[in-house]
Amino acid sequence: MMTVTRGLEGVVATTSSISSIIDDTLTYAGYDIDDLAKNASFEEVIYLLWHRQLPTALQLEELKKQLSENAALPQEVIEHFKMYPIQKVHPMAALRSAVSLLGLYDDEADLMDEESNYRKAIRLQAKMPAIVATFARVRKGLEPIAPRQDLNFAANFLYMLTGKEPEAIAIEAIDKALVLHADHELNASTFTARVCVATLSDVYSGVTAAIGALKGPLHGGANEAVMKMLTDIGTIENVDPYIRGKLENKEKIMGFGHRVYRQGDPRAKHLREMSKKLTELTGEPQWYDMSVKIEGIVTGEKKLPPNVDFYSASVYHSLGIDHDLFTPIFAVSRVSGWLAHILEQYENNRLIRPRAEYTGPGMQKYVPIDQRG
Ligand SMILES: CC(=O)SCCNC(=O)CCNC(=O)[C@H](O)C(C)(C)COP(=O)(O)OP(=O)(O)OC[C@H]1O[C@@H](n2cnc3c(N)ncnc32)[C@H](O)[C@@H]1OP(=O)(O)O
Ligand SMILES: O=C([O-])CC(=O)C(=O)O
């Protein structure tokens, strides 16, 4: 008799030196997320996740240069977007396909040595903002905008999306969101990436698989679902009946609960703070006020605190970003963590292959088709 742990809850499936969640404290390579959220840029965090140490000024400059030099998409990928039924396609599906497609144009795609895998990590990380921004523009009939060498990672993303020089507050918000979403131990999409590359498949396959896992509303897709809920609720007066009604029907409230955190997700407070600031600035404080009211009810009734996806919704909305781009932005950040885990998996690889307890029919005898009733 096998013991089945549903959803692998509490199962320790690997060792990792990239990030940890211990007693509700999240660290990236030993640095508290609160410290990083206040002080670090996303580029520094990428370096930290990939090297387990903060970069020197010189190392950071070199990484920024490499990211910037590799930020543009091959024309073939841009052309491909124009062939999709682009109005109907979810941007996460487009992102999943575009990453897979990038692999076709990378001469090193199937090389497995450490140096070429690191080079692919740079190329893939660098191109993620352009994929999301290009898709978003092409579906509106707008021309794609090439990345600029003089802008940092967060600013470049906003610039490619809007074609305008982004404001400092918007750059700060995106940079912080990217820092907060970069890695999270063995979450579902990271585990997916590790399972994929543990067969010794390539980096592009690992990231493509991970994007598929992030897309679901129980994981990264929850941020878009939160915004839909806020829009459906519409007014502060509707919060109470809407949320209590859902809870009475035993429906889930998106953006709440977590498999690992019990007292609360340490990332949520940074996003809450940013949501307050941005919604005031845009003159739409209702999104923050409604969110706070929802939090009060859900924590009061269910003792479930908000997770990273809850306040990120009103933050991105305040920046004028299309709601279905929220999860792709998560992916632009999380690819840094996926890549760190993929490289770590290759370093000390063993095939990941658990067992299933069989619950199907007992032993049957094959019946020829003309004798089946
Ligand atoms: C970046 C991220 O991936 S963060 C997570 C993003 N996902 C969401 O926000 C979606 C909403 N949340 C959820 O679905 C869950 O809390 C998860 C998937 C995050 C964690 O799930 P699990 O650890 O598997 O908990 P599970 O789904 O088994 O829930 C346990 C109990 O809490 C309840 N519960 C959990 N989350 C919620 C919620 N958001 N709203 C209402 N009830 C909830 C469940 O209904 C269940 O109740 P029961 O025991 O009475 O049946
Ligand atoms: O860790 C998890 O299960 C989900 C999560 O919060 C993340 O991936 O950021």
Tab-separated table of C-alpha atoms in Angstrom, residues 65-362:
chain	number	residue	atom	x	y	z
A	65	LYS	CA	24.710	45.220	-20.829
A	66	GLN	CA	24.101	41.578	-21.727
A	67	LEU	CA	20.357	41.906	-21.065
A	68	SER	CA	20.138	45.079	-23.051
A	69	GLU	CA	22.086	43.673	-26.028
A	70	ASN	CA	19.789	40.635	-26.163
A	71	ALA	CA	16.459	42.378	-25.575
A	72	ALA	CA	15.229	42.590	-29.186
A	73	LEU	CA	13.107	39.817	-30.709
A	74	PRO	CA	14.087	38.051	-33.929
A	75	GLN	CA	11.911	39.334	-36.783
A	76	GLU	CA	10.586	35.771	-37.269
A	77	VAL	CA	8.928	35.847	-33.843
A	78	ILE	CA	7.343	39.241	-34.550
A	79	GLU	CA	6.040	37.944	-37.875
A	80	HIS	CA	4.638	34.902	-36.122
A	81	PHE	CA	2.450	37.096	-33.882
A	82	LYS	CA	0.890	38.520	-37.028
A	83	MET	CA	-0.162	35.010	-38.066
A	84	TYR	CA	-2.029	34.157	-34.814
A	85	PRO	CA	-5.787	34.656	-34.419
A	86	ILE	CA	-4.415	37.367	-32.170
A	87	GLN	CA	-7.685	38.857	-30.912
A	88	LYS	CA	-8.756	35.501	-29.492
A	89	VAL	CA	-5.452	34.333	-28.052
A	90	HIS	CA	-4.659	34.722	-24.358
A	91	PRO	CA	-1.267	36.447	-23.990
A	92	MET	CA	-0.029	33.593	-21.773
A	93	ALA	CA	-0.696	31.170	-24.635
A	94	ALA	CA	1.130	33.530	-27.007
A	95	LEU	CA	4.036	33.822	-24.562
A	96	ARG	CA	4.225	30.043	-24.204
A	97	SER	CA	4.355	29.676	-27.999
A	98	ALA	CA	6.823	32.530	-28.476
A	99	VAL	CA	9.311	31.089	-25.988
A	100	SER	CA	9.080	27.738	-27.725
A	101	LEU	CA	9.567	29.501	-31.067
A	102	LEU	CA	12.629	31.380	-29.792
A	103	GLY	CA	14.236	27.993	-29.227
A	104	LEU	CA	13.925	27.279	-32.956
A	105	TYR	CA	16.021	30.349	-33.770
A	106	ASP	CA	18.706	29.717	-31.145
A	107	ASP	CA	21.662	27.827	-32.605
A	108	GLU	CA	22.655	26.755	-29.097
A	109	ALA	CA	19.173	25.507	-28.121
A	110	ASP	CA	20.207	21.888	-27.701
A	111	LEU	CA	23.716	22.406	-26.334
A	112	MET	CA	23.897	21.248	-22.735
A	113	ASP	CA	27.178	22.645	-21.381
A	114	GLU	CA	27.095	25.118	-18.496
A	115	GLU	CA	28.325	28.130	-20.490
A	116	SER	CA	25.841	27.788	-23.328
A	117	ASN	CA	22.992	27.194	-20.857
A	118	TYR	CA	23.943	30.429	-19.071
A	119	ARG	CA	24.027	32.309	-22.377
A	120	LYS	CA	20.548	30.983	-23.182
A	121	ALA	CA	19.348	32.115	-19.760
A	122	ILE	CA	20.519	35.658	-20.552
A	123	ARG	CA	18.907	35.631	-23.988
A	124	LEU	CA	15.593	34.315	-22.712
A	125	GLN	CA	15.390	36.609	-19.690
A	126	ALA	CA	16.292	39.564	-21.896
A	127	LYS	CA	13.590	38.865	-24.475
A	128	MET	CA	10.617	38.218	-22.187
A	129	PRO	CA	9.522	41.889	-21.924
A	130	ALA	CA	9.694	42.308	-25.701
A	131	ILE	CA	7.530	39.230	-26.251
A	132	VAL	CA	4.788	40.550	-23.955
A	133	ALA	CA	4.985	44.139	-25.199
A	134	THR	CA	5.117	43.157	-28.881
A	135	PHE	CA	2.131	40.855	-28.559
A	136	ALA	CA	0.182	43.579	-26.760
A	137	ARG	CA	0.903	46.113	-29.499
A	138	VAL	CA	0.411	43.852	-32.509
A	139	ARG	CA	-3.061	42.812	-31.307
A	140	LYS	CA	-4.030	46.490	-31.212
A	141	GLY	CA	-2.754	46.995	-34.742
A	142	LEU	CA	0.250	48.981	-33.487
A	143	GLU	CA	3.835	48.631	-34.643
A	144	PRO	CA	6.250	46.882	-32.240
A	145	ILE	CA	8.726	49.168	-30.484
A	146	ALA	CA	12.389	48.188	-30.312
A	147	PRO	CA	14.032	48.135	-26.866
A	148	ARG	CA	16.275	51.019	-25.832
A	149	GLN	CA	19.813	50.462	-24.571
A	150	ASP	CA	19.663	53.372	-22.117
A	151	LEU	CA	16.669	52.182	-20.078
A	152	ASN	CA	16.696	49.682	-17.238
A	153	PHE	CA	14.762	46.406	-17.465
A	154	ALA	CA	11.507	47.695	-15.923
A	155	ALA	CA	11.550	50.981	-17.847
A	156	ASN	CA	12.271	49.214	-21.118
A	157	PHE	CA	9.274	46.960	-20.646
A	158	LEU	CA	6.952	49.923	-20.110
A	159	TYR	CA	8.533	51.811	-22.979
A	160	MET	CA	8.074	48.893	-25.417
A	161	LEU	CA	4.484	48.510	-24.235
A	162	THR	CA	3.405	52.138	-24.538
A	163	GLY	CA	5.957	53.827	-26.776
A	164	LYS	CA	6.278	56.574	-24.172
A	165	GLU	CA	9.027	57.433	-21.741
A	166	PRO	CA	7.626	55.923	-18.518
A	167	GLU	CA	7.205	58.012	-15.363
A	168	ALA	CA	9.531	57.329	-12.429
A	169	ILE	CA	6.675	56.064	-10.249
A	170	ALA	CA	5.638	53.512	-12.903
A	171	ILE	CA	9.220	52.280	-13.290
A	172	GLU	CA	9.520	51.951	-9.515
A	173	ALA	CA	6.252	49.989	-9.297
A	174	ILE	CA	7.161	47.545	-12.070
A	175	ASP	CA	10.717	47.119	-10.794
A	176	LYS	CA	9.409	46.301	-7.297
A	177	ALA	CA	6.778	43.915	-8.657
A	178	LEU	CA	9.485	42.128	-10.662
A	179	VAL	CA	11.663	41.819	-7.530
A	180	LEU	CA	8.748	40.436	-5.509
A	181	HIS	CA	7.708	37.812	-8.095
A	182	ALA	CA	11.163	36.566	-9.099
A	183	ASP	CA	11.380	33.287	-7.223
A	184	HIS	CA	9.429	31.240	-4.735
A	185	GLU	CA	11.031	27.950	-3.833
A	186	LEU	CA	9.289	24.926	-5.369
A	187	ASN	CA	6.032	26.509	-6.565
A	188	ALA	CA	4.052	24.679	-9.254
A	189	SER	CA	5.616	26.343	-12.314
A	190	THR	CA	9.173	26.029	-10.984
A	191	PHE	CA	8.589	22.383	-10.171
A	192	THR	CA	7.244	21.932	-13.709
A	193	ALA	CA	10.408	23.465	-15.153
A	194	ARG	CA	12.587	21.199	-13.021
A	195	VAL	CA	10.611	18.050	-13.923
A	196	CYS	CA	10.936	18.937	-17.599
A	197	VAL	CA	14.685	19.568	-17.654
A	198	ALA	CA	15.410	16.629	-15.338
A	199	THR	CA	14.838	14.469	-18.425
A	200	LEU	CA	17.814	16.433	-19.819
A	201	SER	CA	15.509	18.340	-22.097
A	202	ASP	CA	16.590	21.883	-23.043
A	203	VAL	CA	16.154	25.295	-21.381
A	204	TYR	CA	13.451	26.460	-23.824
A	205	SER	CA	11.363	23.340	-23.149
A	206	GLY	CA	11.683	23.895	-19.389
A	207	VAL	CA	10.535	27.521	-19.583
A	208	THR	CA	7.742	26.725	-22.047
A	209	ALA	CA	6.410	24.069	-19.674
A	210	ALA	CA	6.664	26.461	-16.715
A	211	ILE	CA	4.677	29.161	-18.525
A	212	GLY	CA	1.918	26.612	-19.075
A	213	ALA	CA	1.819	25.888	-15.332
A	214	LEU	CA	1.890	29.569	-14.315
A	215	LYS	CA	-1.086	30.313	-16.579
A	216	GLY	CA	-3.644	28.539	-14.380
A	217	PRO	CA	-5.832	30.589	-11.998
A	218	LEU	CA	-4.730	28.622	-8.931
A	219	HIS	CA	-1.196	29.925	-9.590
A	220	GLY	CA	-0.095	32.987	-11.611
A	221	GLY	CA	-3.427	33.349	-13.402
A	222	ALA	CA	-4.978	34.478	-10.113
A	223	ASN	CA	-3.870	38.110	-10.578
A	224	GLU	CA	-6.012	38.522	-13.696
A	225	ALA	CA	-8.875	36.744	-11.910
A	226	VAL	CA	-8.570	39.200	-8.983
A	227	MET	CA	-9.020	42.141	-11.359
A	228	LYS	CA	-12.044	40.474	-12.925
A	229	MET	CA	-13.519	40.048	-9.458
A	230	LEU	CA	-12.867	43.707	-8.583
A	231	THR	CA	-14.464	44.801	-11.846
A	232	ASP	CA	-17.462	42.516	-11.287
A	233	ILE	CA	-17.929	43.904	-7.777
A	234	GLY	CA	-17.690	47.432	-9.139
A	235	THR	CA	-18.502	49.452	-6.010
A	236	ILE	CA	-17.500	49.411	-2.376
A	237	GLU	CA	-21.138	48.768	-1.378
A	238	ASN	CA	-21.167	45.555	-3.408
A	239	VAL	CA	-18.120	44.076	-1.693
A	240	ASP	CA	-19.954	42.696	1.300
A	241	PRO	CA	-22.800	40.835	-0.456
A	242	TYR	CA	-20.517	39.633	-3.280
A	243	ILE	CA	-17.757	38.213	-1.073
A	244	ARG	CA	-20.048	36.786	1.606
A	245	GLY	CA	-22.167	35.204	-1.138
A	246	LYS	CA	-19.128	33.528	-2.667
A	247	LEU	CA	-17.943	32.262	0.703
A	248	GLU	CA	-21.401	30.881	1.530
A	249	ASN	CA	-21.353	29.021	-1.804
A	250	LYS	CA	-17.910	27.660	-0.880
A	251	GLU	CA	-16.361	29.429	-3.862
A	252	LYS	CA	-12.750	30.521	-3.735
A	253	ILE	CA	-11.824	34.181	-3.483
A	254	MET	CA	-8.978	34.747	-5.903
A	255	GLY	CA	-5.777	36.164	-4.465
A	256	PHE	CA	-6.275	34.544	-1.041
A	257	GLY	CA	-4.768	31.463	0.561
A	258	HIS	CA	-1.466	29.752	0.015
A	259	ARG	CA	-0.086	26.250	0.178
A	260	VAL	CA	2.931	27.199	2.284
A	261	TYR	CA	2.251	30.480	4.128
A	262	ARG	CA	0.038	30.268	7.171
A	263	GLN	CA	0.231	33.735	8.744
A	264	GLY	CA	0.533	35.608	5.455
A	265	ASP	CA	2.518	36.165	2.290
A	266	PRO	CA	5.308	38.664	3.074
A	267	ARG	CA	5.146	40.048	-0.483
A	268	ALA	CA	1.533	41.187	-0.199
A	269	LYS	CA	2.193	44.173	2.097
A	270	HIS	CA	4.612	45.739	-0.412
A	271	LEU	CA	2.014	45.463	-3.150
A	272	ARG	CA	-0.710	46.749	-0.839
A	273	GLU	CA	1.386	49.836	-0.099
A	274	MET	CA	2.016	50.377	-3.799
A	275	SER	CA	-1.639	49.869	-4.643
A	276	LYS	CA	-2.627	52.586	-2.147
A	277	LYS	CA	-0.103	55.024	-3.581
A	278	LEU	CA	-0.925	54.369	-7.234
A	279	THR	CA	-4.712	54.301	-6.915
A	280	GLU	CA	-4.572	57.663	-5.101
A	281	LEU	CA	-2.361	59.090	-7.827
A	282	THR	CA	-4.651	57.940	-10.612
A	283	GLY	CA	-7.719	59.283	-8.776
A	284	GLU	CA	-9.256	55.801	-8.592
A	285	PRO	CA	-8.879	54.914	-4.903
A	286	GLN	CA	-11.887	52.595	-5.130
A	287	TRP	CA	-9.728	49.712	-6.365
A	288	TYR	CA	-7.590	49.870	-3.237
A	289	ASP	CA	-10.550	50.553	-0.921
A	290	MET	CA	-12.475	47.591	-2.336
A	291	SER	CA	-9.404	45.371	-2.001
A	292	VAL	CA	-8.912	46.353	1.648
A	293	LYS	CA	-12.567	45.638	2.376
A	294	ILE	CA	-12.342	42.226	0.688
A	295	GLU	CA	-9.225	41.454	2.719
A	296	GLY	CA	-11.069	42.354	5.933
A	297	ILE	CA	-13.927	39.964	5.153
A	298	VAL	CA	-11.819	37.037	3.898
A	299	THR	CA	-9.305	37.197	6.740
A	300	GLY	CA	-12.142	37.621	9.253
A	301	GLU	CA	-14.351	34.815	7.926
A	302	LYS	CA	-11.799	32.324	6.632
A	303	LYS	CA	-8.508	33.315	8.303
A	304	LEU	CA	-7.005	33.364	4.790
A	305	PRO	CA	-4.536	36.199	4.158
A	306	PRO	CA	-3.951	37.716	0.700
A	307	ASN	CA	-1.182	36.291	-1.445
A	308	VAL	CA	1.125	38.029	-3.946
A	309	ASP	CA	-1.567	38.030	-6.633
A	310	PHE	CA	-4.151	40.052	-4.711
A	311	TYR	CA	-2.801	43.610	-4.582
A	312	SER	CA	-0.692	43.217	-7.728
A	313	ALA	CA	-3.986	43.388	-9.663
A	314	SER	CA	-4.837	46.963	-8.607
A	315	VAL	CA	-1.174	47.976	-9.003
A	316	TYR	CA	-1.024	46.876	-12.656
A	317	HIS	CA	-4.500	48.260	-13.362
A	318	SER	CA	-3.398	51.657	-12.025
A	319	LEU	CA	-0.483	51.601	-14.462
A	320	GLY	CA	-2.981	51.294	-17.310
A	321	ILE	CA	-1.936	47.754	-18.188
A	322	ASP	CA	-4.438	45.441	-19.943
A	323	HIS	CA	-5.798	42.930	-17.440
A	324	ASP	CA	-4.804	39.869	-19.427
A	325	LEU	CA	-1.165	41.025	-19.373
A	326	PHE	CA	-0.971	40.700	-15.570
A	327	THR	CA	0.079	37.031	-15.611
A	328	PRO	CA	2.580	37.555	-18.451
A	329	ILE	CA	4.227	40.252	-16.283
A	330	PHE	CA	4.485	37.665	-13.524
A	331	ALA	CA	6.247	35.412	-16.072
A	332	VAL	CA	8.650	38.195	-17.122
A	333	SER	CA	9.828	38.205	-13.520
A	334	ARG	CA	9.510	34.516	-12.613
A	335	VAL	CA	11.545	33.379	-15.610
A	336	SER	CA	14.576	34.542	-13.593
A	337	GLY	CA	13.677	31.991	-10.913
A	338	TRP	CA	12.808	29.265	-13.425
A	339	LEU	CA	16.174	29.747	-15.120
A	340	ALA	CA	18.036	29.628	-11.790
A	341	HIS	CA	16.246	26.364	-10.949
A	342	ILE	CA	16.842	24.900	-14.407
A	343	LEU	CA	20.584	25.616	-14.135
A	344	GLU	CA	20.614	24.188	-10.602
A	345	GLN	CA	18.775	21.070	-11.760
A	346	TYR	CA	21.356	20.432	-14.489
A	347	GLU	CA	24.197	20.795	-11.961
A	348	ASN	CA	23.109	17.774	-9.951
A	349	ASN	CA	20.502	16.072	-12.077
A	350	ARG	CA	18.398	13.025	-11.404
A	351	LEU	CA	15.226	12.132	-13.320
A	352	ILE	CA	12.101	13.180	-11.384
A	353	ARG	CA	9.686	10.301	-11.540
A	354	PRO	CA	7.332	9.682	-8.605
A	355	ARG	CA	4.766	6.869	-8.414
A	356	ALA	CA	0.959	6.731	-8.629
A	357	GLU	CA	-1.257	4.421	-6.606
A	358	TYR	CA	-3.381	2.595	-9.171
A	359	THR	CA	-7.164	2.858	-8.657
A	360	GLY	CA	-8.406	1.551	-12.048
A	361	PRO	CA	-10.051	-1.780	-13.000
A	362	GLY	CA	-8.487	-5.079	-11.903
